[in-house]
């Protein structure tokens, strides 16, 4: 019999989604190799992190073990280095894999591979008799299979391409929940002030800094697939030449959320190229209509057919996001900085919110804290943040980092969390400023 | 230490190709699991066909065995060797041992050597050296019969397109088919989504249309004329072979872009996008369509316009695009952007790329050579990476094949999604009169 997994391709892909971009190598399969615990351990020890999968009649579940497989008679050292997951229960594949983190390292006790939570055994398997035990607390409403049962097959895979560190487990088991919580919060968001029923956020930044891509990314998160609506690309002059106000739609029914992202032409350090300074001021005041075609050499005038002469507070910009490529902060020219400062002066004068959005940030493992609550500013991008803060005189808490959906064809939960967190922060800052708005 | 192979992506891929489309699973790595034949057999026995790779100072040599370690004492062995160089280029030498006595033996006494063939090759893991007879070393093109090594790895070999994979891909095709059959343009504004294909002549625009048609028809068809170069504007509706109904999208073929004055007149692009150009319009390279043309569509509706543009390029030509062609494509991109239409790139002939195997076409975007091409197109033409798609058209086949079907269908789905993104965003005043329903 061939050593081939019983996993379907879809199941393998959902596992890959859970673990991040990794590959799995099948090391042991009970039905081919023999089912003694010795053979199993021979093949699985010293292979790095693994998953052990159990197939019963109706269910597929298993455990991930960080670091090496336990050995006989070995004392555990690291707490919290394994978790249980449920891949399939009954006839239905699970779209989101549920997990349960153990807080004691797995052990081999009396020919059993045992996983504990506090002091009770929550999950164990006895390879020799092909039996498995699941604690009732691991079983949820949809997964009724608790107590003892006999399994059909057991497979062990090495998991490659992950970081051997405890925060990894917290991250992958927490990301789904975090994403759902953020999505729930933002999809029911309402501006705290009664002055305006919806929030408009203007994205400003150099050509190619990722303004349109950020809009597509936000739209993608709420739609669940890659959206390419705001036309993005890279060229020496701005791809975006129109002023665009994008509403964000949520879910199948396409309900518009009460915040809008406004896309503008890229800024150019040269005069007479890119977005005009005067146009920016008109945008801030809400005078410029959606789909207005910018002219780098000539700002809009009040005689333009679409010009909004007396915009309401609703039509005005409530927050400006300066979008910058995190990797080219040091190359920011003085002309560009000057342009930003002029806008910022006006922004402060109007009393509206502002943030800096650093795009193209990649190593999230270092930046996002394990609990996703904060960005770790102490690491990789610290120098860039300080540099931006100094150059543009913007306080550090208003500097946010994001990684857009720029090269993906599929959604990634971690990226969703990053984008949603940034968006929430923008909305909070906007609300704070709106509350404090000088009455005019 | 991590259990990961020392082989580079290129080396691994070349080896997999030489062995007839295999995929490898690393089971044993001497530096992690210990240099001893017992340790090797603990991990590798009864795993089915394996590849054992020995890393010497200047050479990488190895053996592929069709049977399992330990269990099948008689199994055919194939030896291979490649020179270790920094660059990806190397020559693989491959040969079979004498067929009469292909034996793998492990002698547990003494230092525990592993024999391949009779005395063709023996590996002594404890001493970290390989001994081979003269014929073998000659075939390896080695000058010595005794080499020492620093690392030994054993992989299990599986067919990269095994039964499980095929079954899963079949399911995927089924679900893609049903997605396409039930596809409705976003918001019901138009009856059919119109996709325009642009690109240099010979890039595979018509072939892509034929391929899509073929997939839905259930056999290979060549309706869009490929050989003579397209000179007409043609819109192709796709019929579902099962139900006979037309699908709710139309693929529009145009004349290829030329380097200089030949080929599609770039001014025509704007008219096509806006929906002024009728089906079967004969292109003129020198001058664009005018409103005086017999079938010129004076006031096109949303349904006559183009909802997504796909720039088709031959994946093998992206490095060699001339300045003129790049400039032409960029200009066309600008026209497309002006009309607010999403533009994507489609790289054809992806199966021709070096080291790409059939199984790789299931998820081509993960393959190194494809990634390099995408980056090249992104750099040269500015397409966002996620807007660049790849495909392998039906060009010379007589029969459809599952994997090509899936790639064509999933590419088509991405294109239709992009068109939907456009349709969702059309300003209300332009949607008037667009619906036929």
PDB file of C-alpha atoms in Angstrom, chain A residues 135-343:
ATOM      1  CA  UNK A 135     -12.732  15.289  26.457  1.00  0.00           C
ATOM      2  CA  UNK A 136     -16.300  16.654  26.309  1.00  0.00           C
ATOM      3  CA  UNK A 137     -14.950  20.168  26.604  1.00  0.00           C
ATOM      4  CA  UNK A 138     -13.164  19.811  23.266  1.00  0.00           C
ATOM      5  CA  UNK A 139     -16.407  18.860  21.626  1.00  0.00           C
ATOM      6  CA  UNK A 140     -18.668  21.700  20.645  1.00  0.00           C
ATOM      7  CA  UNK A 141     -22.223  21.714  19.372  1.00  0.00           C
ATOM      8  CA  UNK A 142     -21.303  20.551  15.916  1.00  0.00           C
ATOM      9  CA  UNK A 143     -18.737  18.049  17.055  1.00  0.00           C
ATOM     10  CA  UNK A 144     -20.463  15.476  19.167  1.00  0.00           C
ATOM     11  CA  UNK A 145     -17.828  12.812  19.093  1.00  0.00           C
ATOM     12  CA  UNK A 146     -16.447  12.834  22.605  1.00  0.00           C
ATOM     13  CA  UNK A 147     -15.383   9.999  24.861  1.00  0.00           C
ATOM     14  CA  UNK A 148     -13.602   6.959  23.463  1.00  0.00           C
ATOM     15  CA  UNK A 149     -13.785   5.956  19.849  1.00  0.00           C
ATOM     16  CA  UNK A 150     -11.929   3.775  17.394  1.00  0.00           C
ATOM     17  CA  UNK A 151     -10.222   5.418  14.475  1.00  0.00           C
ATOM     18  CA  UNK A 152      -9.580   4.237  10.946  1.00  0.00           C
ATOM     19  CA  UNK A 153      -6.196   5.753  10.308  1.00  0.00           C
ATOM     20  CA  UNK A 154      -3.608   8.002  11.843  1.00  0.00           C
ATOM     21  CA  UNK A 155      -1.111  10.096   9.915  1.00  0.00           C
ATOM     22  CA  UNK A 156       1.749  12.263  11.075  1.00  0.00           C
ATOM     23  CA  UNK A 157       3.070  15.124   8.958  1.00  0.00           C
ATOM     24  CA  UNK A 158       6.071  17.340   9.424  1.00  0.00           C
ATOM     25  CA  UNK A 159       5.090  21.000   9.108  1.00  0.00           C
ATOM     26  CA  UNK A 160       7.699  23.035   7.279  1.00  0.00           C
ATOM     27  CA  UNK A 161       8.141  26.753   6.996  1.00  0.00           C
ATOM     28  CA  UNK A 162       6.948  27.931  10.398  1.00  0.00           C
ATOM     29  CA  UNK A 163       8.687  29.768  13.157  1.00  0.00           C
ATOM     30  CA  UNK A 164       9.596  27.573  16.076  1.00  0.00           C
ATOM     31  CA  UNK A 165       8.274  29.915  18.677  1.00  0.00           C
ATOM     32  CA  UNK A 166       5.373  29.872  21.074  1.00  0.00           C
ATOM     33  CA  UNK A 167       3.797  33.059  19.809  1.00  0.00           C
ATOM     34  CA  UNK A 168       3.183  31.230  16.532  1.00  0.00           C
ATOM     35  CA  UNK A 169       0.515  29.074  18.163  1.00  0.00           C
ATOM     36  CA  UNK A 170      -1.220  32.002  19.787  1.00  0.00           C
ATOM     37  CA  UNK A 171      -1.186  33.771  16.474  1.00  0.00           C
ATOM     38  CA  UNK A 172      -2.654  31.065  14.277  1.00  0.00           C
ATOM     39  CA  UNK A 173      -5.236  29.922  16.797  1.00  0.00           C
ATOM     40  CA  UNK A 174      -6.281  33.483  17.552  1.00  0.00           C
ATOM     41  CA  UNK A 175      -6.397  34.990  14.090  1.00  0.00           C
ATOM     42  CA  UNK A 176      -9.781  33.632  13.002  1.00  0.00           C
ATOM     43  CA  UNK A 177     -11.487  34.866  16.133  1.00  0.00           C
ATOM     44  CA  UNK A 178      -9.775  38.199  15.952  1.00  0.00           C
ATOM     45  CA  UNK A 179     -10.788  38.656  12.343  1.00  0.00           C
ATOM     46  CA  UNK A 180     -14.405  37.878  13.084  1.00  0.00           C
ATOM     47  CA  UNK A 181     -14.496  40.219  16.039  1.00  0.00           C
ATOM     48  CA  UNK A 182     -13.047  43.091  14.000  1.00  0.00           C
ATOM     49  CA  UNK A 183     -15.371  42.388  11.112  1.00  0.00           C
ATOM     50  CA  UNK A 184     -18.370  42.349  13.437  1.00  0.00           C
ATOM     51  CA  UNK A 185     -17.279  45.572  15.059  1.00  0.00           C
ATOM     52  CA  UNK A 186     -16.605  47.443  11.845  1.00  0.00           C
ATOM     53  CA  UNK A 187     -19.668  46.201  10.017  1.00  0.00           C
ATOM     54  CA  UNK A 188     -21.838  47.717  12.752  1.00  0.00           C
ATOM     55  CA  UNK A 189     -19.733  50.855  13.095  1.00  0.00           C
ATOM     56  CA  UNK A 190     -21.503  54.201  13.361  1.00  0.00           C
ATOM     57  CA  UNK A 191     -19.797  57.564  13.757  1.00  0.00           C
ATOM     58  CA  UNK A 192     -19.962  58.652  17.390  1.00  0.00           C
ATOM     59  CA  UNK A 193     -20.941  62.197  16.474  1.00  0.00           C
ATOM     60  CA  UNK A 194     -24.368  63.093  15.190  1.00  0.00           C
ATOM     61  CA  UNK A 195     -22.878  65.786  12.959  1.00  0.00           C
ATOM     62  CA  UNK A 196     -22.434  63.404  10.066  1.00  0.00           C
ATOM     63  CA  UNK A 197     -23.945  59.995   9.320  1.00  0.00           C
ATOM     64  CA  UNK A 198     -20.851  58.838   7.420  1.00  0.00           C
ATOM     65  CA  UNK A 199     -17.101  59.297   7.488  1.00  0.00           C
ATOM     66  CA  UNK A 200     -14.972  60.259   4.511  1.00  0.00           C
ATOM     67  CA  UNK A 201     -11.290  59.410   4.626  1.00  0.00           C
ATOM     68  CA  UNK A 202      -9.026  60.946   1.991  1.00  0.00           C
ATOM     69  CA  UNK A 203      -5.917  59.066   0.895  1.00  0.00           C
ATOM     70  CA  UNK A 204      -3.040  61.309  -0.129  1.00  0.00           C
ATOM     71  CA  UNK A 205       0.453  60.294  -1.079  1.00  0.00           C
ATOM     72  CA  UNK A 206       3.169  60.020  -3.680  1.00  0.00           C
ATOM     73  CA  UNK A 207       2.581  58.150  -6.925  1.00  0.00           C
ATOM     74  CA  UNK A 208       2.646  54.412  -6.419  1.00  0.00           C
ATOM     75  CA  UNK A 209       2.463  54.482  -2.636  1.00  0.00           C
ATOM     76  CA  UNK A 210      -0.539  52.161  -2.635  1.00  0.00           C
ATOM     77  CA  UNK A 211      -3.576  54.419  -2.205  1.00  0.00           C
ATOM     78  CA  UNK A 212      -5.797  52.610  -4.695  1.00  0.00           C
ATOM     79  CA  UNK A 213      -4.432  49.265  -3.565  1.00  0.00           C
ATOM     80  CA  UNK A 214      -5.405  50.079   0.018  1.00  0.00           C
ATOM     81  CA  UNK A 215      -8.940  50.826  -1.127  1.00  0.00           C
ATOM     82  CA  UNK A 216      -9.066  47.534  -3.012  1.00  0.00           C
ATOM     83  CA  UNK A 217      -7.683  45.775   0.060  1.00  0.00           C
ATOM     84  CA  UNK A 218     -10.358  47.172   2.362  1.00  0.00           C
ATOM     85  CA  UNK A 219     -13.039  46.303  -0.164  1.00  0.00           C
ATOM     86  CA  UNK A 220     -11.603  42.807  -0.531  1.00  0.00           C
ATOM     87  CA  UNK A 221     -11.719  42.146   3.212  1.00  0.00           C
ATOM     88  CA  UNK A 222     -15.407  43.031   3.383  1.00  0.00           C
ATOM     89  CA  UNK A 223     -16.248  41.093   0.213  1.00  0.00           C
ATOM     90  CA  UNK A 224     -14.184  38.013   0.918  1.00  0.00           C
ATOM     91  CA  UNK A 225     -12.453  37.924  -2.465  1.00  0.00           C
ATOM     92  CA  UNK A 226      -9.782  40.008  -4.199  1.00  0.00           C
ATOM     93  CA  UNK A 227     -11.370  43.219  -5.506  1.00  0.00           C
ATOM     94  CA  UNK A 228      -9.686  45.199  -8.272  1.00  0.00           C
ATOM     95  CA  UNK A 229     -12.146  48.053  -8.582  1.00  0.00           C
ATOM     96  CA  UNK A 230      -9.887  51.024  -7.850  1.00  0.00           C
ATOM     97  CA  UNK A 231      -7.524  50.825 -10.783  1.00  0.00           C
ATOM     98  CA  UNK A 232      -4.015  50.307  -9.499  1.00  0.00           C
ATOM     99  CA  UNK A 233      -0.680  49.891 -11.145  1.00  0.00           C
ATOM    100  CA  UNK A 234       2.716  51.467 -11.354  1.00  0.00           C
ATOM    101  CA  UNK A 235       4.044  54.009 -13.771  1.00  0.00           C
ATOM    102  CA  UNK A 236       6.056  57.216 -13.656  1.00  0.00           C
ATOM    103  CA  UNK A 237       2.907  59.307 -13.581  1.00  0.00           C
ATOM    104  CA  UNK A 238      -0.147  58.636 -11.460  1.00  0.00           C
ATOM    105  CA  UNK A 239      -2.455  55.833 -12.596  1.00  0.00           C
ATOM    106  CA  UNK A 240      -5.328  57.482 -10.752  1.00  0.00           C
ATOM    107  CA  UNK A 241      -6.345  60.688 -12.508  1.00  0.00           C
ATOM    108  CA  UNK A 242      -9.828  61.058 -11.155  1.00  0.00           C
ATOM    109  CA  UNK A 243     -11.144  61.954  -7.740  1.00  0.00           C
ATOM    110  CA  UNK A 244     -13.040  58.916  -6.570  1.00  0.00           C
ATOM    111  CA  UNK A 245     -15.233  58.324  -3.564  1.00  0.00           C
ATOM    112  CA  UNK A 246     -15.560  54.621  -2.881  1.00  0.00           C
ATOM    113  CA  UNK A 247     -18.194  53.213  -0.608  1.00  0.00           C
ATOM    114  CA  UNK A 248     -17.392  49.971   1.129  1.00  0.00           C
ATOM    115  CA  UNK A 249     -19.918  47.188   0.783  1.00  0.00           C
ATOM    116  CA  UNK A 250     -20.227  44.346   3.207  1.00  0.00           C
ATOM    117  CA  UNK A 251     -21.185  40.755   2.543  1.00  0.00           C
ATOM    118  CA  UNK A 252     -23.486  39.169  -0.003  1.00  0.00           C
ATOM    119  CA  UNK A 253     -26.253  41.729   0.351  1.00  0.00           C
ATOM    120  CA  UNK A 254     -23.813  44.529  -0.318  1.00  0.00           C
ATOM    121  CA  UNK A 255     -24.862  46.919   2.425  1.00  0.00           C
ATOM    122  CA  UNK A 256     -22.810  50.108   2.228  1.00  0.00           C
ATOM    123  CA  UNK A 257     -20.936  50.819   5.440  1.00  0.00           C
ATOM    124  CA  UNK A 258     -20.952  54.352   6.850  1.00  0.00           C
ATOM    125  CA  UNK A 259     -17.398  55.146   5.848  1.00  0.00           C
ATOM    126  CA  UNK A 260     -15.957  56.008   2.487  1.00  0.00           C
ATOM    127  CA  UNK A 261     -12.447  56.015   1.155  1.00  0.00           C
ATOM    128  CA  UNK A 262     -11.531  58.813  -1.225  1.00  0.00           C
ATOM    129  CA  UNK A 263      -8.852  58.157  -3.814  1.00  0.00           C
ATOM    130  CA  UNK A 264      -6.853  60.995  -5.300  1.00  0.00           C
ATOM    131  CA  UNK A 265      -4.164  61.433  -7.881  1.00  0.00           C
ATOM    132  CA  UNK A 266      -0.636  60.711  -6.692  1.00  0.00           C
ATOM    133  CA  UNK A 267       1.520  63.607  -5.533  1.00  0.00           C
ATOM    134  CA  UNK A 268       4.592  64.456  -7.522  1.00  0.00           C
ATOM    135  CA  UNK A 269       7.573  66.350  -6.121  1.00  0.00           C
ATOM    136  CA  UNK A 270       7.710  68.455  -9.266  1.00  0.00           C
ATOM    137  CA  UNK A 271       5.437  71.445  -9.639  1.00  0.00           C
ATOM    138  CA  UNK A 272       2.830  71.148 -12.358  1.00  0.00           C
ATOM    139  CA  UNK A 273       2.846  67.369 -12.063  1.00  0.00           C
ATOM    140  CA  UNK A 274       0.569  65.140 -10.036  1.00  0.00           C
ATOM    141  CA  UNK A 275      -2.174  66.423  -7.803  1.00  0.00           C
ATOM    142  CA  UNK A 276      -2.479  70.223  -7.448  1.00  0.00           C
ATOM    143  CA  UNK A 277      -2.170  71.702  -3.981  1.00  0.00           C
ATOM    144  CA  UNK A 278      -5.252  73.850  -4.491  1.00  0.00           C
ATOM    145  CA  UNK A 279      -7.279  70.821  -5.507  1.00  0.00           C
ATOM    146  CA  UNK A 280      -6.365  69.216  -2.185  1.00  0.00           C
ATOM    147  CA  UNK A 281      -7.873  72.129  -0.305  1.00  0.00           C
ATOM    148  CA  UNK A 282     -11.050  71.910  -2.360  1.00  0.00           C
ATOM    149  CA  UNK A 283     -11.238  68.184  -1.706  1.00  0.00           C
ATOM    150  CA  UNK A 284     -10.890  68.755   2.040  1.00  0.00           C
ATOM    151  CA  UNK A 285     -13.777  71.169   1.973  1.00  0.00           C
ATOM    152  CA  UNK A 286     -15.912  68.791  -0.057  1.00  0.00           C
ATOM    153  CA  UNK A 287     -16.177  70.962  -3.162  1.00  0.00           C
ATOM    154  CA  UNK A 288     -14.938  68.388  -5.632  1.00  0.00           C
ATOM    155  CA  UNK A 289     -17.437  65.858  -7.001  1.00  0.00           C
ATOM    156  CA  UNK A 290     -16.859  62.134  -7.425  1.00  0.00           C
ATOM    157  CA  UNK A 291     -15.116  61.240 -10.729  1.00  0.00           C
ATOM    158  CA  UNK A 292     -13.712  64.712 -11.214  1.00  0.00           C
ATOM    159  CA  UNK A 293     -10.864  64.545 -13.728  1.00  0.00           C
ATOM    160  CA  UNK A 294      -7.782  66.199 -12.244  1.00  0.00           C
ATOM    161  CA  UNK A 295      -5.588  68.513 -14.238  1.00  0.00           C
ATOM    162  CA  UNK A 296      -2.060  68.681 -12.774  1.00  0.00           C
ATOM    163  CA  UNK A 297      -1.579  72.153 -14.173  1.00  0.00           C
ATOM    164  CA  UNK A 298      -4.885  73.702 -13.257  1.00  0.00           C
ATOM    165  CA  UNK A 299      -6.973  73.320 -10.130  1.00  0.00           C
ATOM    166  CA  UNK A 300     -10.761  73.142 -10.194  1.00  0.00           C
ATOM    167  CA  UNK A 301     -12.645  76.449 -10.270  1.00  0.00           C
ATOM    168  CA  UNK A 302     -16.061  77.250  -8.927  1.00  0.00           C
ATOM    169  CA  UNK A 303     -17.298  77.526 -12.501  1.00  0.00           C
ATOM    170  CA  UNK A 304     -16.791  73.793 -13.096  1.00  0.00           C
ATOM    171  CA  UNK A 305     -20.129  72.141 -13.715  1.00  0.00           C
ATOM    172  CA  UNK A 306     -19.804  69.675 -10.861  1.00  0.00           C
ATOM    173  CA  UNK A 307     -18.319  72.091  -8.338  1.00  0.00           C
ATOM    174  CA  UNK A 308     -20.061  71.825  -5.005  1.00  0.00           C
ATOM    175  CA  UNK A 309     -20.386  75.401  -3.797  1.00  0.00           C
ATOM    176  CA  UNK A 310     -21.710  74.898  -0.313  1.00  0.00           C
ATOM    177  CA  UNK A 311     -20.834  71.410   0.811  1.00  0.00           C
ATOM    178  CA  UNK A 312     -22.462  70.031   3.937  1.00  0.00           C
ATOM    179  CA  UNK A 313     -20.389  68.629   6.764  1.00  0.00           C
ATOM    180  CA  UNK A 314     -21.246  65.153   5.462  1.00  0.00           C
ATOM    181  CA  UNK A 315     -19.559  65.869   2.148  1.00  0.00           C
ATOM    182  CA  UNK A 316     -16.355  67.128   3.681  1.00  0.00           C
ATOM    183  CA  UNK A 317     -13.264  65.083   4.404  1.00  0.00           C
ATOM    184  CA  UNK A 318     -13.153  63.938   8.020  1.00  0.00           C
ATOM    185  CA  UNK A 319      -9.738  62.355   8.069  1.00  0.00           C
ATOM    186  CA  UNK A 320      -6.647  62.516   5.889  1.00  0.00           C
ATOM    187  CA  UNK A 321      -4.403  59.482   5.555  1.00  0.00           C
ATOM    188  CA  UNK A 322      -0.945  60.247   4.229  1.00  0.00           C
ATOM    189  CA  UNK A 323       0.020  57.085   2.402  1.00  0.00           C
ATOM    190  CA  UNK A 324       3.725  56.318   2.152  1.00  0.00           C
ATOM    191  CA  UNK A 325       5.760  53.323   1.065  1.00  0.00           C
ATOM    192  CA  UNK A 326       7.470  52.173   4.282  1.00  0.00           C
ATOM    193  CA  UNK A 327      10.547  51.135   2.342  1.00  0.00           C
ATOM    194  CA  UNK A 328      11.243  54.485   0.758  1.00  0.00           C
ATOM    195  CA  UNK A 329      10.816  56.845   3.709  1.00  0.00           C
ATOM    196  CA  UNK A 330      14.441  57.843   3.531  1.00  0.00           C
ATOM    197  CA  UNK A 331      14.055  58.903  -0.079  1.00  0.00           C
ATOM    198  CA  UNK A 332      11.249  61.301   0.667  1.00  0.00           C
ATOM    199  CA  UNK A 333      12.305  64.507  -1.036  1.00  0.00           C
ATOM    200  CA  UNK A 334      12.136  67.869   0.670  1.00  0.00           C
ATOM    201  CA  UNK A 335       9.656  69.084  -1.962  1.00  0.00           C
ATOM    202  CA  UNK A 336       7.347  66.224  -1.106  1.00  0.00           C
ATOM    203  CA  UNK A 337       7.703  66.927   2.611  1.00  0.00           C
ATOM    204  CA  UNK A 338       6.926  70.564   1.934  1.00  0.00           C
ATOM    205  CA  UNK A 339       3.720  69.594   0.112  1.00  0.00           C
ATOM    206  CA  UNK A 340       2.681  67.373   2.985  1.00  0.00           C
ATOM    207  CA  UNK A 341       3.328  70.110   5.502  1.00  0.00           C
ATOM    208  CA  UNK A 342       1.182  72.572   3.618  1.00  0.00           C
ATOM    209  CA  UNK A 343      -1.684  70.106   3.599  1.00  0.00           C
TER     210      UNK A 343
END
